[in-house]
C-alpha cells in the first residue's frame, strides 16, 4: 500500500547530529539528506502509477459529496427555523395557523413526501380499525378513494376558500351520522389524533432525521385548526379546551387516544372485513410477483395493535429483520448520499380558473381526477403503476373524472352532487371561524 511504502522509505532515515543546511545561490536552502529526495521520488513514482492519487482523490470526492449532502439537508431546517423564529418550546405558544401550514408544506412536499404520504395511509388504517368507525364505513364508504382526503386539507392555506369548501363538505357528509349518534365526538377526535400523531411517530422512526419540536408543532397546529372548524367538542371528550402550546395538546390527546384504542380497537368482524379490503387494495399497487414480499412487509410496518385488530398473521422474524434493515439502508442513503429535493411534489392542482375543478397527480390504482395528458400517461410513476396492474390516466374514460373534481363530487355515491345549498351554508360558518392567527397564545387559563 502507498502509506506502508512511505513508512518503509522514511524508516531508513537515521537520526543524526544537526547539519547546517546547504545552500545554492539560485535555489536557496537545499535538503542535506539524500534519503529525503529518494522518498520524494518514490512517492511521485507511486502517484504517477495511480497507486496513490486516484484512490485518494476518490475518497476525497466522496467525503466532499457526503459533506455537501449533509450541509444542504440540514441547511433547509435551519433556514426554516430562522425564518419563523420558533427556536424553543416557549416560542411554540405563538405559532400561527398560517406559519404551521407553511412549515407543514415544507415537510409534506419537500422533506419527506414519500413517507408522509405513507404515514397518512397508515393513519387511515388506524381509524378503520376502530369498531364504531368500521361499522359505519363498511356500509357507506367508497373505499376506492380512501387515500385522498388528507392531501386536500394540507394543500390549502388556513383562510383559503378551497379549505373552507373541503371542510364544509366533510361537515355536511358527517352531519346526519352525528345527529343520529352513529358518529360520536370521540370518534371525530380519534380521527384527528391519528392524522396528526401518526405522521410524527412514523417519520421519527423511519425518516433520515427526526422532526424537531417546531415541525411537530406545525403538524399538530394544522390538524387542531381543522378540528376547530369541524366543531369538535374538546371539553366534552378531554374535559378541557385550552392548551399552552401544540405539544401540550398532542400530549393530552395521545394519552386519551391510548385509552380509546383499548376500548374500541378490537378484532370484530366489521374491522376484520375492512382490513382485508384495505390490504388487498394496498397490495394491488404492487406487481403480482412482489406481493408475497410486500404483504409481510406491510404487516411489519402496521405494528402489533393493528395486526391484532384486523386479524392479520404475525410476520416472521426474518421478514421483520429484512423490513427494518431495508428501511435503515434507505435512511442512511438519503441522509448521506442524496441531495435535498428542490422541486416540491405536487399531489393536487389549484382550482381551474374557469371551471373551479381540482385535479389529482398522484394515485395508487385507479386514476380518479387525474388529467389524461401525454405526460400523465407515460411518466415513470405511471408506467410503474401499469406494470403493477393498475390503471393509467385515460383508462376508465369519463367515469374517472379526468377534468378534476368539485367539492360537491366528494362523498358516497348517493351523496355526489347533493347538498350543495347545505354545504354553502356550512362553508359560511367555517369561514367565520377561520383564522390565520395563533390558536394557542390567546387561550385563557383557569
PDB file of C-alpha atoms in Angstrom, residues 189-300:
ATOM      1  CA  UNK A 189     -61.305  13.323  17.849  1.00  0.00           C
ATOM      2  CA  UNK A 190     -59.651   9.954  17.296  1.00  0.00           C
ATOM      3  CA  UNK A 191     -59.546  10.530  13.522  1.00  0.00           C
ATOM      4  CA  UNK A 192     -57.968  13.914  14.232  1.00  0.00           C
ATOM      5  CA  UNK A 193     -55.460  12.278  16.591  1.00  0.00           C
ATOM      6  CA  UNK A 194     -54.408   9.664  14.040  1.00  0.00           C
ATOM      7  CA  UNK A 195     -53.996  12.309  11.327  1.00  0.00           C
ATOM      8  CA  UNK A 196     -51.587  14.394  13.393  1.00  0.00           C
ATOM      9  CA  UNK A 197     -49.859  11.836  15.639  1.00  0.00           C
ATOM     10  CA  UNK A 198     -49.153   9.020  13.189  1.00  0.00           C
ATOM     11  CA  UNK A 199     -47.040  11.113  10.786  1.00  0.00           C
ATOM     12  CA  UNK A 200     -44.963  12.409  13.709  1.00  0.00           C
ATOM     13  CA  UNK A 201     -44.394   8.897  15.083  1.00  0.00           C
ATOM     14  CA  UNK A 202     -43.759   7.321  11.695  1.00  0.00           C
ATOM     15  CA  UNK A 203     -41.355   9.959  10.415  1.00  0.00           C
ATOM     16  CA  UNK A 204     -39.388   9.954  13.674  1.00  0.00           C
ATOM     17  CA  UNK A 205     -38.814   6.203  13.333  1.00  0.00           C
ATOM     18  CA  UNK A 206     -38.196   5.733   9.623  1.00  0.00           C
ATOM     19  CA  UNK A 207     -37.017   9.005   8.065  1.00  0.00           C
ATOM     20  CA  UNK A 208     -33.395  10.151   7.724  1.00  0.00           C
ATOM     21  CA  UNK A 209     -33.838  12.564  10.627  1.00  0.00           C
ATOM     22  CA  UNK A 210     -36.389  13.143  13.349  1.00  0.00           C
ATOM     23  CA  UNK A 211     -38.758  16.085  13.376  1.00  0.00           C
ATOM     24  CA  UNK A 212     -37.820  18.919  15.656  1.00  0.00           C
ATOM     25  CA  UNK A 213     -40.336  20.500  18.037  1.00  0.00           C
ATOM     26  CA  UNK A 214     -41.214  23.248  15.562  1.00  0.00           C
ATOM     27  CA  UNK A 215     -42.148  20.751  12.833  1.00  0.00           C
ATOM     28  CA  UNK A 216     -44.157  18.533  15.183  1.00  0.00           C
ATOM     29  CA  UNK A 217     -45.964  21.594  16.494  1.00  0.00           C
ATOM     30  CA  UNK A 218     -46.779  22.686  12.932  1.00  0.00           C
ATOM     31  CA  UNK A 219     -48.445  19.352  12.128  1.00  0.00           C
ATOM     32  CA  UNK A 220     -50.419  19.475  15.379  1.00  0.00           C
ATOM     33  CA  UNK A 221     -51.485  23.094  14.830  1.00  0.00           C
ATOM     34  CA  UNK A 222     -52.604  22.373  11.273  1.00  0.00           C
ATOM     35  CA  UNK A 223     -54.828  19.488  12.384  1.00  0.00           C
ATOM     36  CA  UNK A 224     -56.037  21.217  15.546  1.00  0.00           C
ATOM     37  CA  UNK A 225     -57.250  24.043  13.302  1.00  0.00           C
ATOM     38  CA  UNK A 226     -59.088  21.505  11.148  1.00  0.00           C
ATOM     39  CA  UNK A 227     -60.674  20.045  14.286  1.00  0.00           C
ATOM     40  CA  UNK A 228     -61.771  23.501  15.393  1.00  0.00           C
ATOM     41  CA  UNK A 229     -63.609  24.050  12.119  1.00  0.00           C
ATOM     42  CA  UNK A 230     -65.163  20.581  12.381  1.00  0.00           C
ATOM     43  CA  UNK A 231     -66.547  21.898  15.665  1.00  0.00           C
ATOM     44  CA  UNK A 232     -65.121  19.023  17.715  1.00  0.00           C
ATOM     45  CA  UNK A 233     -66.200  19.359  21.330  1.00  0.00           C
ATOM     46  CA  UNK A 234     -62.855  19.026  23.134  1.00  0.00           C
ATOM     47  CA  UNK A 235     -64.246  19.848  26.561  1.00  0.00           C
ATOM     48  CA  UNK A 236     -66.775  17.029  26.453  1.00  0.00           C
ATOM     49  CA  UNK A 237     -64.148  14.470  25.466  1.00  0.00           C
ATOM     50  CA  UNK A 238     -60.977  15.786  27.126  1.00  0.00           C
ATOM     51  CA  UNK A 239     -62.501  17.866  29.946  1.00  0.00           C
ATOM     52  CA  UNK A 240     -60.543  20.913  28.750  1.00  0.00           C
ATOM     53  CA  UNK A 241     -60.461  23.125  25.691  1.00  0.00           C
ATOM     54  CA  UNK A 242     -57.361  25.299  26.020  1.00  0.00           C
ATOM     55  CA  UNK A 243     -53.660  24.460  25.960  1.00  0.00           C
ATOM     56  CA  UNK A 244     -50.393  26.319  26.395  1.00  0.00           C
ATOM     57  CA  UNK A 245     -48.948  25.148  23.066  1.00  0.00           C
ATOM     58  CA  UNK A 246     -49.385  22.497  20.360  1.00  0.00           C
ATOM     59  CA  UNK A 247     -47.202  19.921  22.100  1.00  0.00           C
ATOM     60  CA  UNK A 248     -49.328  20.053  25.252  1.00  0.00           C
ATOM     61  CA  UNK A 249     -52.397  19.449  23.094  1.00  0.00           C
ATOM     62  CA  UNK A 250     -50.680  16.484  21.411  1.00  0.00           C
ATOM     63  CA  UNK A 251     -49.724  15.005  24.781  1.00  0.00           C
ATOM     64  CA  UNK A 252     -53.267  15.208  26.165  1.00  0.00           C
ATOM     65  CA  UNK A 253     -54.877  13.801  23.024  1.00  0.00           C
ATOM     66  CA  UNK A 254     -52.311  10.987  22.824  1.00  0.00           C
ATOM     67  CA  UNK A 255     -52.987   9.908  26.404  1.00  0.00           C
ATOM     68  CA  UNK A 256     -56.725   9.947  25.747  1.00  0.00           C
ATOM     69  CA  UNK A 257     -56.334   8.071  22.423  1.00  0.00           C
ATOM     70  CA  UNK A 258     -54.459   5.231  24.127  1.00  0.00           C
ATOM     71  CA  UNK A 259     -57.456   4.570  26.372  1.00  0.00           C
ATOM     72  CA  UNK A 260     -59.840   4.942  23.408  1.00  0.00           C
ATOM     73  CA  UNK A 261     -57.906   2.278  21.465  1.00  0.00           C
ATOM     74  CA  UNK A 262     -58.041  -0.067  24.443  1.00  0.00           C
ATOM     75  CA  UNK A 263     -61.834   0.208  24.412  1.00  0.00           C
ATOM     76  CA  UNK A 264     -62.650   0.216  20.716  1.00  0.00           C
ATOM     77  CA  UNK A 265     -59.772  -1.162  18.612  1.00  0.00           C
ATOM     78  CA  UNK A 266     -60.900  -4.774  18.684  1.00  0.00           C
ATOM     79  CA  UNK A 267     -60.974  -7.673  16.187  1.00  0.00           C
ATOM     80  CA  UNK A 268     -64.712  -7.565  15.488  1.00  0.00           C
ATOM     81  CA  UNK A 269     -65.973  -8.891  12.160  1.00  0.00           C
ATOM     82  CA  UNK A 270     -66.528  -5.450  10.602  1.00  0.00           C
ATOM     83  CA  UNK A 271     -62.978  -4.394  11.420  1.00  0.00           C
ATOM     84  CA  UNK A 272     -61.511  -7.602  10.030  1.00  0.00           C
ATOM     85  CA  UNK A 273     -63.593  -7.389   6.845  1.00  0.00           C
ATOM     86  CA  UNK A 274     -62.483  -3.799   6.320  1.00  0.00           C
ATOM     87  CA  UNK A 275     -58.862  -4.737   6.983  1.00  0.00           C
ATOM     88  CA  UNK A 276     -58.930  -7.376   4.262  1.00  0.00           C
ATOM     89  CA  UNK A 277     -60.371  -4.903   1.751  1.00  0.00           C
ATOM     90  CA  UNK A 278     -57.772  -2.264   2.601  1.00  0.00           C
ATOM     91  CA  UNK A 279     -54.859  -4.713   2.442  1.00  0.00           C
ATOM     92  CA  UNK A 280     -56.000  -6.060  -0.925  1.00  0.00           C
ATOM     93  CA  UNK A 281     -56.321  -2.526  -2.205  1.00  0.00           C
ATOM     94  CA  UNK A 282     -52.814  -1.714  -0.975  1.00  0.00           C
ATOM     95  CA  UNK A 283     -51.270  -4.848  -2.484  1.00  0.00           C
ATOM     96  CA  UNK A 284     -52.874  -4.176  -5.855  1.00  0.00           C
ATOM     97  CA  UNK A 285     -50.491  -1.236  -6.200  1.00  0.00           C
ATOM     98  CA  UNK A 286     -47.586  -3.748  -6.319  1.00  0.00           C
ATOM     99  CA  UNK A 287     -46.758  -6.185  -9.135  1.00  0.00           C
ATOM    100  CA  UNK A 288     -48.025  -9.713  -8.551  1.00  0.00           C
ATOM    101  CA  UNK A 289     -44.542 -11.180  -8.214  1.00  0.00           C
ATOM    102  CA  UNK A 290     -43.757  -8.698  -5.405  1.00  0.00           C
ATOM    103  CA  UNK A 291     -46.915  -9.237  -3.361  1.00  0.00           C
ATOM    104  CA  UNK A 292     -45.627 -12.276  -1.413  1.00  0.00           C
ATOM    105  CA  UNK A 293     -42.914  -9.987  -0.034  1.00  0.00           C
ATOM    106  CA  UNK A 294     -44.943  -6.760   0.111  1.00  0.00           C
ATOM    107  CA  UNK A 295     -47.650  -8.359   2.257  1.00  0.00           C
ATOM    108  CA  UNK A 296     -45.454  -9.465   5.203  1.00  0.00           C
ATOM    109  CA  UNK A 297     -43.522  -6.191   4.986  1.00  0.00           C
ATOM    110  CA  UNK A 298     -46.791  -4.287   5.314  1.00  0.00           C
ATOM    111  CA  UNK A 299     -47.613  -6.438   8.339  1.00  0.00           C
ATOM    112  CA  UNK A 300     -44.343  -5.388   9.954  1.00  0.00           C
TER     113      UNK A 300
END
